[in-house]
PDB file of C-alpha atoms in Angstrom:
ATOM      1  CA  MET A  13      16.594   7.648  15.519  1.00  0.00           C
ATOM      2  CA  ARG A  14      16.323   5.348  12.506  1.00  0.00           C
ATOM      3  CA  ILE A  15      13.122   6.222  10.496  1.00  0.00           C
ATOM      4  CA  VAL A  16      11.629   4.058   7.728  1.00  0.00           C
ATOM      5  CA  THR A  17       8.719   4.844   5.577  1.00  0.00           C
ATOM      6  CA  LEU A  18       6.802   2.314   3.631  1.00  0.00           C
ATOM      7  CA  GLU A  19       4.306   4.086   1.478  1.00  0.00           C
ATOM      8  CA  GLU A  20       6.236   6.372  -0.750  1.00  0.00           C
ATOM      9  CA  HIS A  21       5.363   6.638  -4.291  1.00  0.00           C
ATOM     10  CA  ILE A  22       7.029   6.906  -7.741  1.00  0.00           C
ATOM     11  CA  SER A  23       5.857   7.220 -11.249  1.00  0.00           C
ATOM     12  CA  LEU A  24       8.587   7.104 -13.739  1.00  0.00           C
ATOM     13  CA  PRO A  25       7.540   8.982 -16.900  1.00  0.00           C
ATOM     14  CA  GLU A  26       9.243   6.541 -19.434  1.00  0.00           C
ATOM     15  CA  MET A  27       6.855   3.805 -17.973  1.00  0.00           C
ATOM     16  CA  ALA A  28       3.794   5.914 -17.058  1.00  0.00           C
ATOM     17  CA  ASN A  29       3.576   7.328 -20.658  1.00  0.00           C
ATOM     18  CA  LYS A  30       3.011   3.891 -21.995  1.00  0.00           C
ATOM     19  CA  ILE A  31      -0.286   3.429 -20.263  1.00  0.00           C
ATOM     20  CA  PRO A  32      -3.295   4.294 -22.620  1.00  0.00           C
ATOM     21  CA  LYS A  33      -5.039   7.482 -21.632  1.00  0.00           C
ATOM     22  CA  ASP A  34      -8.491   5.843 -21.758  1.00  0.00           C
ATOM     23  CA  ALA A  35      -7.158   3.190 -19.185  1.00  0.00           C
ATOM     24  CA  LEU A  36      -6.420   6.031 -16.760  1.00  0.00           C
ATOM     25  CA  GLY A  37     -10.089   7.287 -16.964  1.00  0.00           C
ATOM     26  CA  GLY A  38      -8.886  10.841 -16.570  1.00  0.00           C
ATOM     27  CA  PHE A  39      -6.959  10.090 -13.349  1.00  0.00           C
ATOM     28  CA  GLY A  40      -3.757  12.114 -13.173  1.00  0.00           C
ATOM     29  CA  GLN A  41      -5.102  15.056 -14.966  1.00  0.00           C
ATOM     30  CA  SER A  42      -6.022  17.131 -12.045  1.00  0.00           C
ATOM     31  CA  GLU A  43      -3.992  20.196 -11.029  1.00  0.00           C
ATOM     32  CA  VAL A  44      -2.879  18.428  -8.000  1.00  0.00           C
ATOM     33  CA  MET A  45      -1.486  15.396  -9.799  1.00  0.00           C
ATOM     34  CA  GLN A  46       0.164  17.432 -12.545  1.00  0.00           C
ATOM     35  CA  ARG A  47       1.937  19.579  -9.945  1.00  0.00           C
ATOM     36  CA  LEU A  48       3.245  16.350  -8.241  1.00  0.00           C
ATOM     37  CA  ALA A  49       4.389  14.638 -11.389  1.00  0.00           C
ATOM     38  CA  PRO A  50       8.034  15.833 -11.121  1.00  0.00           C
ATOM     39  CA  LYS A  51       8.176  14.654  -7.594  1.00  0.00           C
ATOM     40  CA  LEU A  52       7.073  11.270  -8.447  1.00  0.00           C
ATOM     41  CA  ALA A  53       9.569  11.013 -11.029  1.00  0.00           C
ATOM     42  CA  ASP A  54      12.529  11.978  -8.925  1.00  0.00           C
ATOM     43  CA  ILE A  55      14.357   9.524  -6.644  1.00  0.00           C
ATOM     44  CA  SER A  56      17.974  10.604  -6.105  1.00  0.00           C
ATOM     45  CA  GLY A  57      17.324  14.451  -6.112  1.00  0.00           C
ATOM     46  CA  GLU A  58      14.726  16.513  -4.212  1.00  0.00           C
ATOM     47  CA  ARG A  59      13.322  13.297  -2.665  1.00  0.00           C
ATOM     48  CA  LEU A  60      16.651  12.286  -1.132  1.00  0.00           C
ATOM     49  CA  GLN A  61      17.428  15.732  -0.054  1.00  0.00           C
ATOM     50  CA  SER A  62      13.977  15.939   1.848  1.00  0.00           C
ATOM     51  CA  MET A  63      14.855  12.553   3.428  1.00  0.00           C
ATOM     52  CA  ASP A  64      18.187  14.050   4.654  1.00  0.00           C
ATOM     53  CA  ASP A  65      16.474  17.224   5.883  1.00  0.00           C
ATOM     54  CA  ASN A  66      13.846  15.332   7.778  1.00  0.00           C
ATOM     55  CA  GLY A  67      16.090  12.516   9.169  1.00  0.00           C
ATOM     56  CA  ILE A  68      14.413   9.767   7.197  1.00  0.00           C
ATOM     57  CA  THR A  69      16.659   6.781   6.869  1.00  0.00           C
ATOM     58  CA  MET A  70      14.943   4.707   4.309  1.00  0.00           C
ATOM     59  CA  GLN A  71      11.963   4.879   1.867  1.00  0.00           C
ATOM     60  CA  VAL A  72      10.181   1.654   0.388  1.00  0.00           C
ATOM     61  CA  LEU A  73       9.183   2.820  -2.984  1.00  0.00           C
ATOM     62  CA  SER A  74       6.165   1.803  -4.949  1.00  0.00           C
ATOM     63  CA  VAL A  75       4.620   2.578  -8.375  1.00  0.00           C
ATOM     64  CA  ASP A  76       1.473   4.831  -8.289  1.00  0.00           C
ATOM     65  CA  SER A  77      -1.776   3.912 -10.089  1.00  0.00           C
ATOM     66  CA  SER A  78      -0.463   4.376 -13.722  1.00  0.00           C
ATOM     67  CA  GLY A  79       0.868   0.813 -13.905  1.00  0.00           C
ATOM     68  CA  ALA A  80       0.537  -2.762 -15.280  1.00  0.00           C
ATOM     69  CA  ASN A  81      -2.714  -3.236 -13.515  1.00  0.00           C
ATOM     70  CA  LEU A  82      -4.295  -1.044 -16.146  1.00  0.00           C
ATOM     71  CA  LEU A  83      -2.791  -3.368 -18.987  1.00  0.00           C
ATOM     72  CA  GLY A  84      -4.124  -6.730 -20.298  1.00  0.00           C
ATOM     73  CA  SER A  85      -2.601 -10.039 -19.653  1.00  0.00           C
ATOM     74  CA  GLU A  86      -0.597  -9.883 -22.831  1.00  0.00           C
ATOM     75  CA  ASP A  87       1.171  -6.556 -22.247  1.00  0.00           C
ATOM     76  CA  GLY A  88       1.254  -6.453 -18.461  1.00  0.00           C
ATOM     77  CA  PRO A  89       3.940  -8.853 -17.548  1.00  0.00           C
ATOM     78  CA  ALA A  90       6.667  -7.382 -19.773  1.00  0.00           C
ATOM     79  CA  PHE A  91       5.692  -3.842 -18.613  1.00  0.00           C
ATOM     80  CA  ALA A  92       5.953  -4.949 -15.075  1.00  0.00           C
ATOM     81  CA  SER A  93       9.195  -6.661 -15.371  1.00  0.00           C
ATOM     82  CA  GLN A  94      10.722  -3.495 -17.164  1.00  0.00           C
ATOM     83  CA  TYR A  95       9.440  -1.222 -14.472  1.00  0.00           C
ATOM     84  CA  ASN A  96      10.923  -3.292 -11.808  1.00  0.00           C
ATOM     85  CA  ASP A  97      14.268  -3.370 -13.720  1.00  0.00           C
ATOM     86  CA  LEU A  98      14.168   0.389 -14.034  1.00  0.00           C
ATOM     87  CA  ILE A  99      13.565   0.898 -10.214  1.00  0.00           C
ATOM     88  CA  ALA A 100      16.431  -1.440  -9.553  1.00  0.00           C
ATOM     89  CA  ILE A 101      18.725   0.750 -11.693  1.00  0.00           C
ATOM     90  CA  GLU A 102      17.496   3.959 -10.159  1.00  0.00           C
ATOM     91  CA  ILE A 103      18.220   2.917  -6.579  1.00  0.00           C
ATOM     92  CA  ALA A 104      21.529   0.932  -7.297  1.00  0.00           C
ATOM     93  CA  GLY A 105      24.150   2.437  -5.059  1.00  0.00           C
ATOM     94  CA  LEU A 106      21.430   3.681  -2.700  1.00  0.00           C
ATOM     95  CA  GLU A 107      20.424   0.562  -1.178  1.00  0.00           C
ATOM     96  CA  SER A 108      20.814   1.833   2.278  1.00  0.00           C
ATOM     97  CA  ARG A 109      18.327   4.612   1.618  1.00  0.00           C
ATOM     98  CA  PHE A 110      15.823   3.013  -0.752  1.00  0.00           C
ATOM     99  CA  THR A 111      14.294  -0.341  -1.365  1.00  0.00           C
ATOM    100  CA  ALA A 112      11.014  -1.242  -3.238  1.00  0.00           C
ATOM    101  CA  PHE A 113       7.822  -3.153  -3.349  1.00  0.00           C
ATOM    102  CA  ALA A 114       7.543  -5.215  -6.583  1.00  0.00           C
ATOM    103  CA  HIS A 115       5.239  -3.966  -9.363  1.00  0.00           C
ATOM    104  CA  LEU A 116       3.085  -6.772 -10.505  1.00  0.00           C
ATOM    105  CA  PRO A 117       1.006  -7.559 -13.737  1.00  0.00           C
ATOM    106  CA  MET A 118      -2.179  -8.404 -11.814  1.00  0.00           C
ATOM    107  CA  THR A 119      -4.086  -9.235 -15.069  1.00  0.00           C
ATOM    108  CA  ALA A 120      -1.819 -12.202 -15.494  1.00  0.00           C
ATOM    109  CA  PRO A 121      -1.711 -13.721 -11.850  1.00  0.00           C
ATOM    110  CA  LEU A 122       0.786 -16.423 -12.626  1.00  0.00           C
ATOM    111  CA  ALA A 123       3.078 -14.053 -14.255  1.00  0.00           C
ATOM    112  CA  ALA A 124       2.543 -11.821 -11.374  1.00  0.00           C
ATOM    113  CA  ALA A 125       3.710 -14.550  -8.888  1.00  0.00           C
ATOM    114  CA  ASP A 126       6.773 -15.228 -10.953  1.00  0.00           C
ATOM    115  CA  GLU A 127       7.523 -11.501 -11.206  1.00  0.00           C
ATOM    116  CA  LEU A 128       7.168 -11.138  -7.405  1.00  0.00           C
ATOM    117  CA  GLU A 129       9.765 -13.958  -6.912  1.00  0.00           C
ATOM    118  CA  ARG A 130      12.123 -12.429  -9.493  1.00  0.00           C
ATOM    119  CA  ALA A 131      11.900  -8.983  -7.908  1.00  0.00           C
ATOM    120  CA  VAL A 132      12.496 -10.428  -4.356  1.00  0.00           C
ATOM    121  CA  THR A 133      15.276 -12.855  -5.396  1.00  0.00           C
ATOM    122  CA  GLU A 134      17.325 -10.671  -7.905  1.00  0.00           C
ATOM    123  CA  TYR A 135      16.772  -7.176  -6.574  1.00  0.00           C
ATOM    124  CA  ASN A 136      15.842  -7.796  -2.746  1.00  0.00           C
ATOM    125  CA  PHE A 137      12.638  -6.077  -3.135  1.00  0.00           C
ATOM    126  CA  ARG A 138      10.629  -6.399   0.067  1.00  0.00           C
ATOM    127  CA  GLY A 139       7.158  -7.736  -1.085  1.00  0.00           C
ATOM    128  CA  ALA A 140       4.732  -6.275  -3.530  1.00  0.00           C
ATOM    129  CA  MET A 141       2.202  -3.495  -3.672  1.00  0.00           C
ATOM    130  CA  ILE A 142      -1.302  -4.320  -5.274  1.00  0.00           C
ATOM    131  CA  ARG A 143      -3.563  -1.445  -6.181  1.00  0.00           C
ATOM    132  CA  GLY A 144      -7.245  -2.167  -5.736  1.00  0.00           C
ATOM    133  CA  LEU A 145      -9.362  -4.315  -7.921  1.00  0.00           C
ATOM    134  CA  THR A 146      -8.050  -6.042 -11.186  1.00  0.00           C
ATOM    135  CA  GLN A 147     -10.579  -6.123 -13.952  1.00  0.00           C
ATOM    136  CA  ASP A 148     -13.410  -5.386 -11.466  1.00  0.00           C
ATOM    137  CA  GLN A 149     -12.344  -8.382  -9.370  1.00  0.00           C
ATOM    138  CA  PHE A 150     -11.225  -8.462  -5.684  1.00  0.00           C
ATOM    139  CA  LEU A 151      -8.401 -10.471  -4.496  1.00  0.00           C
ATOM    140  CA  ASP A 152     -10.507 -13.151  -2.910  1.00  0.00           C
ATOM    141  CA  HIS A 153     -11.147 -14.437  -6.468  1.00  0.00           C
ATOM    142  CA  PRO A 154      -9.464 -17.852  -6.991  1.00  0.00           C
ATOM    143  CA  ARG A 155      -7.472 -16.561  -9.929  1.00  0.00           C
ATOM    144  CA  PHE A 156      -5.276 -14.656  -7.624  1.00  0.00           C
ATOM    145  CA  ALA A 157      -4.120 -17.558  -5.477  1.00  0.00           C
ATOM    146  CA  PRO A 158      -0.755 -18.049  -7.070  1.00  0.00           C
ATOM    147  CA  ILE A 159       0.241 -14.662  -5.829  1.00  0.00           C
ATOM    148  CA  PHE A 160      -0.729 -15.475  -2.220  1.00  0.00           C
ATOM    149  CA  GLU A 161       0.959 -18.726  -2.416  1.00  0.00           C
ATOM    150  CA  ARG A 162       4.235 -17.272  -3.745  1.00  0.00           C
ATOM    151  CA  ALA A 163       4.334 -14.506  -1.145  1.00  0.00           C
ATOM    152  CA  GLU A 164       3.880 -17.110   1.580  1.00  0.00           C
ATOM    153  CA  LYS A 165       6.712 -19.124   0.087  1.00  0.00           C
ATOM    154  CA  LEU A 166       8.931 -16.103  -0.105  1.00  0.00           C
ATOM    155  CA  ASP A 167       7.960 -14.782   3.393  1.00  0.00           C
ATOM    156  CA  VAL A 168       7.220 -11.339   1.997  1.00  0.00           C
ATOM    157  CA  PRO A 169       4.165  -9.115   2.582  1.00  0.00           C
ATOM    158  CA  ILE A 170       1.640  -7.798   0.208  1.00  0.00           C
ATOM    159  CA  TYR A 171       0.831  -3.986   0.571  1.00  0.00           C
ATOM    160  CA  LEU A 172      -2.848  -3.629  -0.603  1.00  0.00           C
ATOM    161  CA  HIS A 173      -3.166  -0.018  -1.637  1.00  0.00           C
ATOM    162  CA  PRO A 174      -6.245   1.715  -3.180  1.00  0.00           C
ATOM    163  CA  GLY A 175      -6.444   1.689  -6.932  1.00  0.00           C
ATOM    164  CA  LEU A 176      -8.625   3.581  -9.507  1.00  0.00           C
ATOM    165  CA  PRO A 177     -12.357   2.848  -8.709  1.00  0.00           C
ATOM    166  CA  PRO A 178     -14.087   0.642 -11.221  1.00  0.00           C
ATOM    167  CA  LYS A 179     -15.966   2.484 -14.009  1.00  0.00           C
ATOM    168  CA  GLY A 180     -19.301   1.284 -12.774  1.00  0.00           C
ATOM    169  CA  VAL A 181     -18.583   2.486  -9.257  1.00  0.00           C
ATOM    170  CA  ALA A 182     -17.014   5.726 -10.453  1.00  0.00           C
ATOM    171  CA  ASP A 183     -19.964   6.514 -12.602  1.00  0.00           C
ATOM    172  CA  LEU A 184     -22.519   5.828  -9.969  1.00  0.00           C
ATOM    173  CA  TYR A 185     -20.945   7.060  -6.722  1.00  0.00           C
ATOM    174  CA  TYR A 186     -18.396   9.712  -7.778  1.00  0.00           C
ATOM    175  CA  SER A 187     -19.640  11.256 -10.874  1.00  0.00           C
ATOM    176  CA  GLY A 188     -22.522  13.512 -12.016  1.00  0.00           C
ATOM    177  CA  LEU A 189     -21.771  16.280  -9.576  1.00  0.00           C
ATOM    178  CA  PRO A 190     -22.428  19.911 -10.215  1.00  0.00           C
ATOM    179  CA  ASN A 191     -19.814  21.960 -12.004  1.00  0.00           C
ATOM    180  CA  HIS A 192     -17.634  18.723 -12.323  1.00  0.00           C
ATOM    181  CA  SER A 193     -17.327  16.581 -15.417  1.00  0.00           C
ATOM    182  CA  GLY A 194     -16.349  12.962 -14.972  1.00  0.00           C
ATOM    183  CA  MET A 195     -15.280  11.424 -11.679  1.00  0.00           C
ATOM    184  CA  ALA A 196     -14.597  13.634  -8.764  1.00  0.00           C
ATOM    185  CA  GLU A 197     -11.151  12.580  -7.769  1.00  0.00           C
ATOM    186  CA  ALA A 198     -11.413  14.057  -4.316  1.00  0.00           C
ATOM    187  CA  ILE A 199     -14.466  11.867  -3.444  1.00  0.00           C
ATOM    188  CA  GLY A 200     -13.701   8.914  -5.541  1.00  0.00           C
ATOM    189  CA  CYS A 201      -9.952   8.507  -4.591  1.00  0.00           C
ATOM    190  CA  TYR A 202      -7.781  10.234  -1.940  1.00  0.00           C
ATOM    191  CA  GLY A 203     -10.673  12.055   0.057  1.00  0.00           C
ATOM    192  CA  TRP A 204     -12.809   9.000   0.748  1.00  0.00           C
ATOM    193  CA  GLY A 205     -13.590   6.340  -1.747  1.00  0.00           C
ATOM    194  CA  TRP A 206     -10.098   4.676  -1.918  1.00  0.00           C
ATOM    195  CA  HIS A 207     -10.255   4.190   1.760  1.00  0.00           C
ATOM    196  CA  SER A 208     -13.613   2.595   2.199  1.00  0.00           C
ATOM    197  CA  GLU A 209     -12.920   0.364  -0.816  1.00  0.00           C
ATOM    198  CA  THR A 210      -9.716  -0.916   0.731  1.00  0.00           C
ATOM    199  CA  ALA A 211     -11.579  -1.703   3.971  1.00  0.00           C
ATOM    200  CA  ILE A 212     -14.111  -3.441   2.034  1.00  0.00           C
ATOM    201  CA  HIS A 213     -11.251  -5.533   0.219  1.00  0.00           C
ATOM    202  CA  VAL A 214      -9.746  -6.560   3.376  1.00  0.00           C
ATOM    203  CA  LEU A 215     -13.204  -7.458   4.998  1.00  0.00           C
ATOM    204  CA  ARG A 216     -13.936  -9.632   1.829  1.00  0.00           C
ATOM    205  CA  LEU A 217     -10.473 -11.367   2.124  1.00  0.00           C
ATOM    206  CA  LEU A 218     -11.420 -12.270   5.783  1.00  0.00           C
ATOM    207  CA  PHE A 219     -15.192 -13.342   4.904  1.00  0.00           C
ATOM    208  CA  ALA A 220     -13.953 -15.501   2.026  1.00  0.00           C
ATOM    209  CA  GLY A 221     -11.348 -17.311   4.376  1.00  0.00           C
ATOM    210  CA  VAL A 222      -8.386 -16.212   2.422  1.00  0.00           C
ATOM    211  CA  PHE A 223      -6.297 -15.478   5.595  1.00  0.00           C
ATOM    212  CA  ASP A 224      -7.144 -19.039   6.817  1.00  0.00           C
ATOM    213  CA  MET A 225      -5.962 -20.593   3.588  1.00  0.00           C
ATOM    214  CA  TYR A 226      -2.748 -18.638   3.734  1.00  0.00           C
ATOM    215  CA  PRO A 227      -2.000 -18.381   7.503  1.00  0.00           C
ATOM    216  CA  LYS A 228       1.646 -17.096   7.036  1.00  0.00           C
ATOM    217  CA  LEU A 229       0.518 -14.403   4.536  1.00  0.00           C
ATOM    218  CA  LYS A 230       1.230 -10.851   5.875  1.00  0.00           C
ATOM    219  CA  LEU A 231      -0.930  -7.971   4.494  1.00  0.00           C
ATOM    220  CA  ILE A 232      -0.169  -4.320   4.882  1.00  0.00           C
ATOM    221  CA  ILE A 233      -2.613  -1.526   4.466  1.00  0.00           C
ATOM    222  CA  GLY A 234      -1.985   2.199   4.619  1.00  0.00           C
ATOM    223  CA  HIS A 235      -3.768   5.319   5.637  1.00  0.00           C
ATOM    224  CA  MET A 236      -4.016   4.352   9.475  1.00  0.00           C
ATOM    225  CA  GLY A 237      -5.886   1.164   8.650  1.00  0.00           C
ATOM    226  CA  GLU A 238      -8.324   2.430   5.891  1.00  0.00           C
ATOM    227  CA  MET A 239     -11.207   3.163   8.289  1.00  0.00           C
ATOM    228  CA  LEU A 240     -11.027  -0.266   9.922  1.00  0.00           C
ATOM    229  CA  PRO A 241      -9.978   0.745  13.465  1.00  0.00           C
ATOM    230  CA  MET A 242     -12.926   2.993  13.805  1.00  0.00           C
ATOM    231  CA  MET A 243     -15.264   0.077  12.792  1.00  0.00           C
ATOM    232  CA  MET A 244     -13.440  -2.764  14.568  1.00  0.00           C
ATOM    233  CA  ALA A 245     -15.846  -3.429  17.404  1.00  0.00           C
ATOM    234  CA  ARG A 246     -18.837  -3.446  15.097  1.00  0.00           C
ATOM    235  CA  SER A 247     -17.314  -5.466  12.466  1.00  0.00           C
ATOM    236  CA  GLU A 248     -15.873  -7.923  15.001  1.00  0.00           C
ATOM    237  CA  ARG A 249     -19.639  -8.806  15.887  1.00  0.00           C
ATOM    238  CA  ALA A 250     -20.607  -9.060  12.381  1.00  0.00           C
ATOM    239  CA  PHE A 251     -17.725 -11.332  11.277  1.00  0.00           C
ATOM    240  CA  LYS A 252     -17.810 -13.883  13.949  1.00  0.00           C
ATOM    241  CA  PRO A 253     -16.923 -17.439  12.812  1.00  0.00           C
ATOM    242  CA  GLY A 254     -20.120 -19.127  11.771  1.00  0.00           C
ATOM    243  CA  ASN A 255     -21.868 -15.952  10.827  1.00  0.00           C
ATOM    244  CA  GLY A 256     -22.092 -16.881   7.118  1.00  0.00           C
ATOM    245  CA  GLY A 257     -18.390 -16.259   6.169  1.00  0.00           C
ATOM    246  CA  ALA A 258     -15.688 -18.874   5.656  1.00  0.00           C
ATOM    247  CA  ASN A 259     -13.331 -17.252   8.262  1.00  0.00           C
ATOM    248  CA  GLN A 260     -12.403 -19.675  11.003  1.00  0.00           C
ATOM    249  CA  ARG A 261     -10.847 -16.940  13.345  1.00  0.00           C
ATOM    250  CA  THR A 262     -12.260 -13.793  14.695  1.00  0.00           C
ATOM    251  CA  LEU A 263     -11.660 -10.607  12.890  1.00  0.00           C
ATOM    252  CA  SER A 264      -9.411  -9.223  15.598  1.00  0.00           C
ATOM    253  CA  ASP A 265      -7.380 -12.303  15.935  1.00  0.00           C
ATOM    254  CA  THR A 266      -6.869 -12.490  12.229  1.00  0.00           C
ATOM    255  CA  PHE A 267      -5.811  -8.936  12.101  1.00  0.00           C
ATOM    256  CA  HIS A 268      -3.398  -9.057  14.842  1.00  0.00           C
ATOM    257  CA  GLN A 269      -1.759 -12.116  13.300  1.00  0.00           C
ATOM    258  CA  GLN A 270      -1.782 -11.205   9.653  1.00  0.00           C
ATOM    259  CA  VAL A 271      -2.530  -7.513   8.979  1.00  0.00           C
ATOM    260  CA  HIS A 272      -0.152  -4.598   9.495  1.00  0.00           C
ATOM    261  CA  ILE A 273      -1.067  -0.833   9.076  1.00  0.00           C
ATOM    262  CA  THR A 274       0.800   2.247   8.158  1.00  0.00           C
ATOM    263  CA  THR A 275       0.291   5.825   9.235  1.00  0.00           C
ATOM    264  CA  SER A 276       0.495   7.127   5.523  1.00  0.00           C
ATOM    265  CA  GLY A 277      -1.201  10.459   5.024  1.00  0.00           C
ATOM    266  CA  PHE A 278      -2.738  10.582   8.683  1.00  0.00           C
ATOM    267  CA  PHE A 279      -0.806  13.082  10.899  1.00  0.00           C
ATOM    268  CA  THR A 280      -3.085  13.587  13.859  1.00  0.00           C
ATOM    269  CA  GLN A 281      -3.134  11.800  17.087  1.00  0.00           C
ATOM    270  CA  PRO A 282      -6.819  10.557  17.570  1.00  0.00           C
ATOM    271  CA  PRO A 283      -6.633   8.080  14.768  1.00  0.00           C
ATOM    272  CA  LEU A 284      -3.247   6.849  15.970  1.00  0.00           C
ATOM    273  CA  ARG A 285      -4.865   6.107  19.448  1.00  0.00           C
ATOM    274  CA  ILE A 286      -7.796   4.079  17.874  1.00  0.00           C
ATOM    275  CA  ALA A 287      -5.218   2.191  15.821  1.00  0.00           C
ATOM    276  CA  LEU A 288      -3.230   1.406  18.834  1.00  0.00           C
ATOM    277  CA  ASP A 289      -6.238   0.187  20.689  1.00  0.00           C
ATOM    278  CA  THR A 290      -7.322  -2.068  17.939  1.00  0.00           C
ATOM    279  CA  PHE A 291      -4.357  -3.157  15.925  1.00  0.00           C
ATOM    280  CA  GLY A 292      -1.742  -2.741  18.517  1.00  0.00           C
ATOM    281  CA  ILE A 293       1.712  -1.430  18.903  1.00  0.00           C
ATOM    282  CA  ASP A 294       3.341  -4.196  17.039  1.00  0.00           C
ATOM    283  CA  ASN A 295       1.120  -3.747  13.992  1.00  0.00           C
ATOM    284  CA  ILE A 296       1.660  -0.163  13.224  1.00  0.00           C
ATOM    285  CA  MET A 297       4.450   1.408  11.079  1.00  0.00           C
ATOM    286  CA  PHE A 298       5.309   4.905  10.320  1.00  0.00           C
ATOM    287  CA  SER A 299       4.837   6.166   6.563  1.00  0.00           C
ATOM    288  CA  VAL A 300       4.292   9.593   4.993  1.00  0.00           C
ATOM    289  CA  ASP A 301       2.692   8.886   1.609  1.00  0.00           C
ATOM    290  CA  TYR A 302       5.201  11.006  -0.186  1.00  0.00           C
ATOM    291  CA  PRO A 303       4.965  13.179  -2.323  1.00  0.00           C
ATOM    292  CA  PHE A 304       1.013  13.371  -1.765  1.00  0.00           C
ATOM    293  CA  SER A 305       2.112  14.257   1.861  1.00  0.00           C
ATOM    294  CA  THR A 306       5.297  15.943   2.917  1.00  0.00           C
ATOM    295  CA  ASN A 307       7.960  14.535   4.993  1.00  0.00           C
ATOM    296  CA  GLU A 308       7.799  17.614   7.270  1.00  0.00           C
ATOM    297  CA  MET A 309       4.241  16.683   8.068  1.00  0.00           C
ATOM    298  CA  GLY A 310       5.125  13.076   8.872  1.00  0.00           C
ATOM    299  CA  ILE A 311       8.045  13.923  11.020  1.00  0.00           C
ATOM    300  CA  ASP A 312       6.083  16.563  12.929  1.00  0.00           C
ATOM    301  CA  PHE A 313       3.416  13.852  13.600  1.00  0.00           C
ATOM    302  CA  LEU A 314       6.000  11.360  14.605  1.00  0.00           C
ATOM    303  CA  ASN A 315       7.695  13.795  16.962  1.00  0.00           C
ATOM    304  CA  ALA A 316       4.369  14.475  18.731  1.00  0.00           C
ATOM    305  CA  ILE A 317       3.470  10.971  19.573  1.00  0.00           C
ATOM    306  CA  ASP A 318       3.186  10.624  23.242  1.00  0.00           C
ATOM    307  CA  LEU A 319       4.509   7.155  23.993  1.00  0.00           C
ATOM    308  CA  PRO A 320       7.433   5.454  25.635  1.00  0.00           C
ATOM    309  CA  GLN A 321      10.510   5.772  23.424  1.00  0.00           C
ATOM    310  CA  GLU A 322      10.661   2.041  22.921  1.00  0.00           C
ATOM    311  CA  GLN A 323       7.208   2.072  21.377  1.00  0.00           C
ATOM    312  CA  ILE A 324       7.974   5.141  19.254  1.00  0.00           C
ATOM    313  CA  GLU A 325      11.064   3.158  17.867  1.00  0.00           C
ATOM    314  CA  LYS A 326       8.766   0.286  16.971  1.00  0.00           C
ATOM    315  CA  ILE A 327       6.503   2.469  14.906  1.00  0.00           C
ATOM    316  CA  ALA A 328       9.382   4.513  13.359  1.00  0.00           C
ATOM    317  CA  HIS A 329      11.495   1.491  12.322  1.00  0.00           C
ATOM    318  CA  GLY A 330      11.395  -1.543  14.436  1.00  0.00           C
ATOM    319  CA  ASN A 331       8.109  -3.174  13.135  1.00  0.00           C
ATOM    320  CA  ALA A 332       9.121  -2.385   9.599  1.00  0.00           C
ATOM    321  CA  ASP A 333      12.661  -3.724  10.063  1.00  0.00           C
ATOM    322  CA  LYS A 334      11.264  -6.963  11.274  1.00  0.00           C
ATOM    323  CA  LEU A 335       8.336  -7.515   8.844  1.00  0.00           C
ATOM    324  CA  LEU A 336      10.449  -6.458   5.849  1.00  0.00           C
ATOM    325  CA  ASN A 337      13.672  -8.066   6.886  1.00  0.00           C
ATOM    326  CA  LEU A 338      15.453  -4.749   6.423  1.00  0.00           C
ATOM    327  CA  GLN A 339      19.237  -4.545   7.384  1.00  0.00           C
ATOM    328  CA  ARG A 340      20.680  -1.533   9.178  1.00  0.00           C
TER     329      ARG A 340
END
C-alpha cells in the first residue's frame, strides 16, 4: 500500500547554525534535541533507509523551529529562500520519495507570500508550514493576509504547526519549576503547550472570520487535531455564528470544509476514533512526526486501524494525494 507522511521534520545545520542563540530561547539544547540533531540533518541516508524498511512511499519535509520565523524582516526573506533552495537540492533525484512544504519568512508577510509562490512554482513544493506565532502575533492579524491570499491563488494548503512559545507565555506558564532552570520544554512544547496553543490559534482564525474571508483556503494541523476533536461538541456551542465572533459558519461546517488533520505523534486508537467522529474520514491523513517519533511506531499504529481497507487507504495516502496533488 502506498503510504504518505506529511509532518516529517528536517533541520539542516548549515542554516540552523545561522539562527542567533538568544532567538532560540534555549530551545534545542535538551538532551533529546541534541540526540535527534543528526537525524534532522539527514535526508537520503538513515531517513530514506527507515522509509524503505517500513514501507513509507513519500515524506513531505518541513523545517523545524530553528528557522526564518526567528529572524527579523530584513534577514528573514533571504534566509528562507536559501533554505528552500537547499531543500530542493537535497531532494533532487528523489522526487518520488520526498517533497516539501515551503519555509517562509513570516516576519515579512509580503516576502513570505512571494516565497511561497516561488517554492511552489519553481520546486513543486506542496504548500507551506507556518510555526506558531510571529512576533507574538497570531495569523488572524491583518498583516498576514497576503499569505492566505497567495495560498488560495496557488491552491496549496498551509500547515499550521506549533512554534516556540512567546517569552511572556513561557515565563508565566512553563518556567519557575523546581529543579529546572528556564522553560520546561516538555510542558511548554511537545508534552502539552504546543498543542493547546495551536488549538487556540485555529479557533482564533475561526472567530476572526479568516476562513470565511478565504473560503478556498485549506489548513492542516497535526497531532490528531491538536486537542480540537475532544473539545468539538463544547466548542461548537460556544462558536455559533452570532455569538460574538465574525464567523459566518459553524465550527464543524468550517472544519469539515477547510481544516485537515494528521496523526503525527499519536499512535493509539482512541484519539483516532474521536477524530473520525468529528473531522471525518476525508479530513484525516497519516503522519509520523519523524524523527521525534519513529516510523516503526507509525506503521504499527497504521496496521492496527480497524476500518475497511478503502478507508485505511484514504488515511494512508488518498487524502494526502488529493489535497497536495501528489503524483504516483
